[in-house]
Amino acid sequence: NPWYGGGGLFPQFYDHSCPKAKEIVQSIVAQAVARETRMAASLVRLHFHDCFVKGCDASVLLDNSTTIVSEKDSNPNKNSIRGFEVVDQIKAALEATCPGTVSCADILALAARDSTILVGGPYWDVPLGRRDSLGASIQGSNNGIPAPNNTLPTIITKFKRLGLNVVDVVALSGGHTIGLSRCTSFRQRLYNQSGNGLADNTLDVSYAAQLRQGCPRSGGDNNLFPLDVVTSTKFDNYYFKNILAGRGLLSSDEVLLTKSAETAALVKAYADDVHLFFQHFAQSMVNMGNIMPLTGSKGEIRKNCRRLNNFH
Ligand code: HEM
Ligand SMILES: [Ca+2]
Ligand SMILES: [Ca+2]
């Protein structure tokens, strides 16, 4: 059935219960991205870090409380993940228009799509109807979200566990065509990639020298660098062209080219054909958004994305 995604979600879910839902999300995301372009990247990543932990259920949005250990303090998220204030603003507007109707998990999926379009990326219909979790998993966040120094087999395994495939790995890594990374996420490549005191030899020499300027051996952990050194505010295929030129920022970006013929072929195909990348990215975002949604009477529709309705 073409109307339904893998998880029983469908794009028309709010057409009767909250017909303005999509435009409300879009207009607040547009304001936020106009204020700060990076917010588009941060909102795309927020959906990813939600879906990879217990599925797309807004678990990532819960704050610490007596019953919740927040995913916000996990290794991948701490001092890194952002966009929560924008989600709060969207939720407040939706509660004012259609109280108790639109889930925080669906807000994340819509905001990721709208963000992508606003910086020049592809459109896709977002399957909807997710409900919000009654818990969070900091352990799931620490273990389930790939780390930048993971090997390619480990990264692929972390995707496959969730029903995603190698095309999804490479296409979704293309999300790094926008946004920023902290020095701490790639420092090892600049100084001691293989424990021999040498820089990663796959790094372009002048790019590595440029990175060392702002990312010293010690200190500057939170200094920020574009994930796409050519067009970090534009959703395009420079991320893949950069990898081919030894200018991928993270080890997890570079290994797509050097550790598997299958992923390398996709990197080259996307570098050659932006339309193919856009088509695959859109499909893979739908695939990611279908990971283990709560539907029917499972979970709840939170009134405030940061806490359970029955909070203490
Ligand atoms: C394939 C495995 C992946 C790894 C190892 C990875 C790792 C990272 C790391 C280390 C950062 C920088 C964080 C920091 O230093 O604060 C980052 C940023 C980012 N990631 Fe990924 N990522 C992966 C996949 C994805 C996917 C699937 C998406 C979305 C489709 C994505 C979207 C982003 C975006 C947009 C940013 C920039 C966020 C901002 O500027 O606020 N990443 N990623
Ligand atoms: Ca989740
Ligand atoms: Ca770009």
Coordinates of C-alpha atoms in Angstrom, one line a residue, residues 33-282:
V33 CA 17.0 28.6 10.3
A34 CA 16.7 32.2 9.2
R35 CA 18.1 33.2 12.6
E36 CA 20.9 30.6 12.5
T37 CA 21.6 28.5 9.4
R38 CA 23.3 25.8 11.5
M39 CA 19.9 25.0 13.2
A40 CA 18.9 23.1 10.0
A41 CA 21.8 20.7 10.6
S42 CA 21.1 20.4 14.3
L43 CA 17.4 19.5 13.7
V44 CA 18.4 16.8 11.1
R45 CA 20.8 15.3 13.6
L46 CA 18.2 15.4 16.4
H47 CA 15.9 13.1 14.4
F48 CA 18.8 10.7 13.7
H49 CA 19.8 10.6 17.4
D50 CA 16.2 9.9 18.3
C51 CA 15.5 7.1 15.8
F52 CA 18.7 5.2 16.7
V53 CA 17.7 4.9 20.3
K54 CA 14.5 2.9 20.9
G55 CA 13.2 4.0 17.5
C56 CA 11.7 7.4 16.5
D57 CA 9.8 8.1 19.7
A58 CA 11.1 11.5 21.0
S59 CA 13.1 9.7 23.7
V60 CA 16.0 12.1 23.0
L61 CA 13.9 15.1 24.1
L62 CA 13.2 14.0 27.7
D63 CA 15.1 15.9 30.4
N64 CA 16.4 14.4 33.6
S65 CA 13.8 13.8 36.2
T66 CA 13.2 11.4 39.1
T67 CA 12.2 8.7 36.7
I68 CA 14.2 9.7 33.6
V69 CA 18.0 9.5 32.9
S70 CA 18.2 11.8 29.9
E71 CA 19.8 10.8 26.7
K72 CA 21.0 14.4 26.4
D73 CA 24.0 13.4 28.7
S74 CA 25.2 10.4 26.6
N75 CA 28.6 10.5 24.9
P76 CA 27.3 11.3 21.4
N77 CA 24.9 14.0 22.7
K78 CA 26.7 15.8 25.6
N79 CA 27.9 19.3 24.6
S80 CA 26.9 18.5 21.1
I81 CA 23.2 17.9 20.3
R82 CA 21.0 21.0 20.0
G83 CA 17.7 22.3 18.7
F84 CA 15.6 21.6 21.8
E85 CA 14.3 25.2 22.1
V86 CA 13.0 25.1 18.5
V87 CA 11.2 21.9 19.2
D88 CA 9.7 23.5 22.3
Q89 CA 8.5 26.4 20.3
I90 CA 6.9 24.1 17.7
K91 CA 5.2 22.1 20.4
A92 CA 3.8 25.2 22.1
A93 CA 2.3 26.4 18.8
L94 CA 0.8 23.0 18.0
E95 CA -0.7 22.6 21.5
A96 CA -2.3 26.0 21.1
T97 CA -3.9 25.0 17.8
C98 CA -4.6 21.2 18.3
P99 CA -4.0 20.3 21.9
G100 CA -2.8 16.7 22.6
T101 CA -2.7 15.8 19.0
V102 CA 0.7 16.0 17.3
S103 CA 3.5 13.9 18.8
C104 CA 7.0 15.2 19.6
A105 CA 8.4 12.3 17.5
D106 CA 6.5 13.5 14.4
I107 CA 7.7 17.1 15.1
L108 CA 11.3 15.8 14.8
A109 CA 10.6 14.0 11.6
L110 CA 8.9 17.0 10.0
A111 CA 11.5 19.4 11.3
A112 CA 14.3 17.3 9.8
R113 CA 12.6 17.3 6.4
D114 CA 11.8 21.0 6.5
S115 CA 15.4 21.8 7.5
T116 CA 16.8 19.8 4.6
I117 CA 14.7 21.7 2.1
L118 CA 15.5 25.1 3.6
V119 CA 19.2 24.6 3.0
G120 CA 18.7 23.3 -0.6
G121 CA 18.1 19.6 -0.1
P122 CA 15.4 17.3 -1.4
Y123 CA 11.7 17.1 -0.4
W124 CA 10.0 13.9 0.8
D125 CA 6.6 13.1 2.1
V126 CA 7.0 12.4 5.8
P127 CA 5.1 9.4 7.1
L128 CA 3.3 10.4 10.3
G129 CA 1.5 8.9 13.3
R130 CA 4.4 8.2 15.7
R131 CA 3.6 8.5 19.4
D132 CA 6.0 9.6 22.2
S133 CA 7.9 7.3 24.5
L134 CA 7.4 6.8 28.2
G135 CA 11.1 6.5 28.8
A136 CA 14.6 7.2 27.6
S137 CA 17.8 5.1 27.3
I138 CA 21.1 6.7 27.9
Q139 CA 22.7 3.3 27.5
G140 CA 21.0 2.8 24.2
S141 CA 22.3 6.2 23.2
N142 CA 25.9 5.4 24.2
N143 CA 25.9 2.1 22.4
G144 CA 23.5 2.5 19.5
I145 CA 24.6 5.8 17.9
P146 CA 27.8 5.3 15.8
A147 CA 30.9 7.1 17.0
P148 CA 33.2 9.0 14.6
N149 CA 36.1 6.6 15.4
N150 CA 34.0 3.4 14.9
T151 CA 35.3 1.1 12.2
L152 CA 33.2 0.8 9.0
P153 CA 32.0 -2.8 9.9
T154 CA 30.8 -1.4 13.3
I155 CA 29.0 1.5 11.7
I156 CA 27.3 -0.9 9.2
T157 CA 26.3 -3.3 12.1
K158 CA 24.7 -0.4 14.0
F159 CA 22.6 0.5 11.0
K160 CA 21.7 -3.1 10.1
R161 CA 20.4 -3.8 13.7
L162 CA 17.8 -1.2 12.9
G163 CA 16.8 -2.6 9.6
L164 CA 18.9 -0.1 7.6
N165 CA 21.3 -1.2 4.8
V166 CA 24.6 -0.1 3.3
V167 CA 22.9 2.4 0.9
D168 CA 21.3 4.0 4.0
V169 CA 24.7 4.2 5.7
V170 CA 26.3 6.1 2.8
A171 CA 23.3 8.2 1.8
L172 CA 22.5 9.3 5.4
S173 CA 26.2 10.0 6.1
G174 CA 25.6 12.7 3.4
G175 CA 23.8 14.6 6.1
H176 CA 27.3 15.8 6.9
T177 CA 27.0 18.1 3.9
I178 CA 25.8 20.6 6.5
G179 CA 26.7 21.5 10.0
L180 CA 29.7 21.6 12.3
S181 CA 31.8 19.2 14.4
R182 CA 33.9 19.8 17.5
C183 CA 37.6 19.3 17.5
T184 CA 37.3 16.5 20.0
S185 CA 35.4 14.4 17.4
F186 CA 38.3 14.2 14.9
R187 CA 41.5 15.2 16.8
Q188 CA 42.9 11.7 16.8
R189 CA 43.1 11.9 13.0
L190 CA 45.4 14.9 13.1
Y191 CA 48.0 13.6 15.6
N192 CA 47.9 9.9 16.2
Q193 CA 45.5 8.0 14.0
S194 CA 47.0 4.6 14.3
G195 CA 48.8 4.9 17.6
N196 CA 52.1 5.8 15.8
G197 CA 52.1 9.5 16.5
L198 CA 51.3 10.3 12.8
A199 CA 48.3 12.0 11.2
D200 CA 45.8 9.9 9.2
N201 CA 47.6 9.4 5.9
T202 CA 44.2 9.5 4.0
L203 CA 43.9 13.2 5.0
D204 CA 44.9 15.8 2.4
V205 CA 48.1 17.3 3.8
S206 CA 47.1 21.0 3.5
Y207 CA 43.6 20.3 4.9
A208 CA 45.2 18.5 7.9
A209 CA 47.5 21.4 8.5
Q210 CA 44.6 23.8 8.4
L211 CA 42.6 21.7 10.9
R212 CA 45.6 21.5 13.3
Q213 CA 45.6 25.3 13.4
G214 CA 42.2 25.3 15.3
C215 CA 42.4 21.9 16.8
P216 CA 45.5 21.6 18.9
R217 CA 46.9 18.4 20.5
S218 CA 45.3 19.5 23.8
G219 CA 42.7 22.1 24.5
G220 CA 40.1 23.6 22.2
D221 CA 37.9 20.5 22.4
N222 CA 34.8 22.5 21.6
N223 CA 36.3 24.5 18.7
L224 CA 33.9 24.1 15.7
F225 CA 34.7 23.0 12.1
P226 CA 32.5 22.5 9.1
L227 CA 31.8 18.8 8.3
D228 CA 31.8 19.9 4.6
V229 CA 34.8 22.2 4.2
V230 CA 33.4 23.7 0.9
T231 CA 29.7 24.3 1.5
S232 CA 28.8 23.7 5.1
T233 CA 25.5 25.7 4.9
K234 CA 24.2 24.2 1.7
F235 CA 22.7 20.8 1.2
D236 CA 24.5 19.5 -1.9
N237 CA 27.0 16.7 -2.7
Y238 CA 30.3 18.4 -1.8
Y239 CA 30.5 16.1 1.2
F240 CA 31.2 13.2 -1.2
K241 CA 33.5 15.2 -3.4
N242 CA 35.5 16.2 -0.3
I243 CA 35.9 12.6 0.7
L244 CA 37.3 11.8 -2.7
A245 CA 39.8 14.7 -2.2
G246 CA 41.0 13.5 1.2
R247 CA 38.9 16.3 2.8
G248 CA 36.4 14.3 4.8
L249 CA 36.4 15.6 8.4
L250 CA 35.6 12.5 10.5
S251 CA 37.2 9.1 10.3
S252 CA 33.7 7.7 9.8
D253 CA 33.4 9.8 6.7
E254 CA 36.7 8.8 5.2
V255 CA 36.3 5.0 5.8
L256 CA 33.3 5.0 3.4
L257 CA 35.9 5.5 0.6
T258 CA 38.7 3.3 1.8
K259 CA 37.3 0.3 3.7
S260 CA 34.7 -1.2 1.4
A261 CA 34.3 -1.3 -2.4
E262 CA 30.5 -1.2 -2.0
T263 CA 30.5 2.0 0.0
A264 CA 33.3 3.5 -2.1
A265 CA 31.1 3.0 -5.3
L266 CA 28.3 4.9 -3.6
V267 CA 30.5 7.7 -2.5
K268 CA 31.7 8.1 -6.1
A269 CA 28.2 7.8 -7.5
Y270 CA 26.9 10.5 -5.2
A271 CA 29.9 12.8 -5.9
D272 CA 29.1 12.4 -9.6
D273 CA 25.3 12.8 -9.5
V274 CA 23.7 15.1 -7.0
H275 CA 20.2 13.9 -8.1
L276 CA 21.0 10.3 -7.2
F277 CA 22.2 11.5 -3.8
F278 CA 19.1 13.5 -3.2
Q279 CA 16.8 10.6 -4.2
H280 CA 18.6 8.2 -2.0
F281 CA 18.9 10.6 0.9
A282 CA 15.1 11.2 0.8

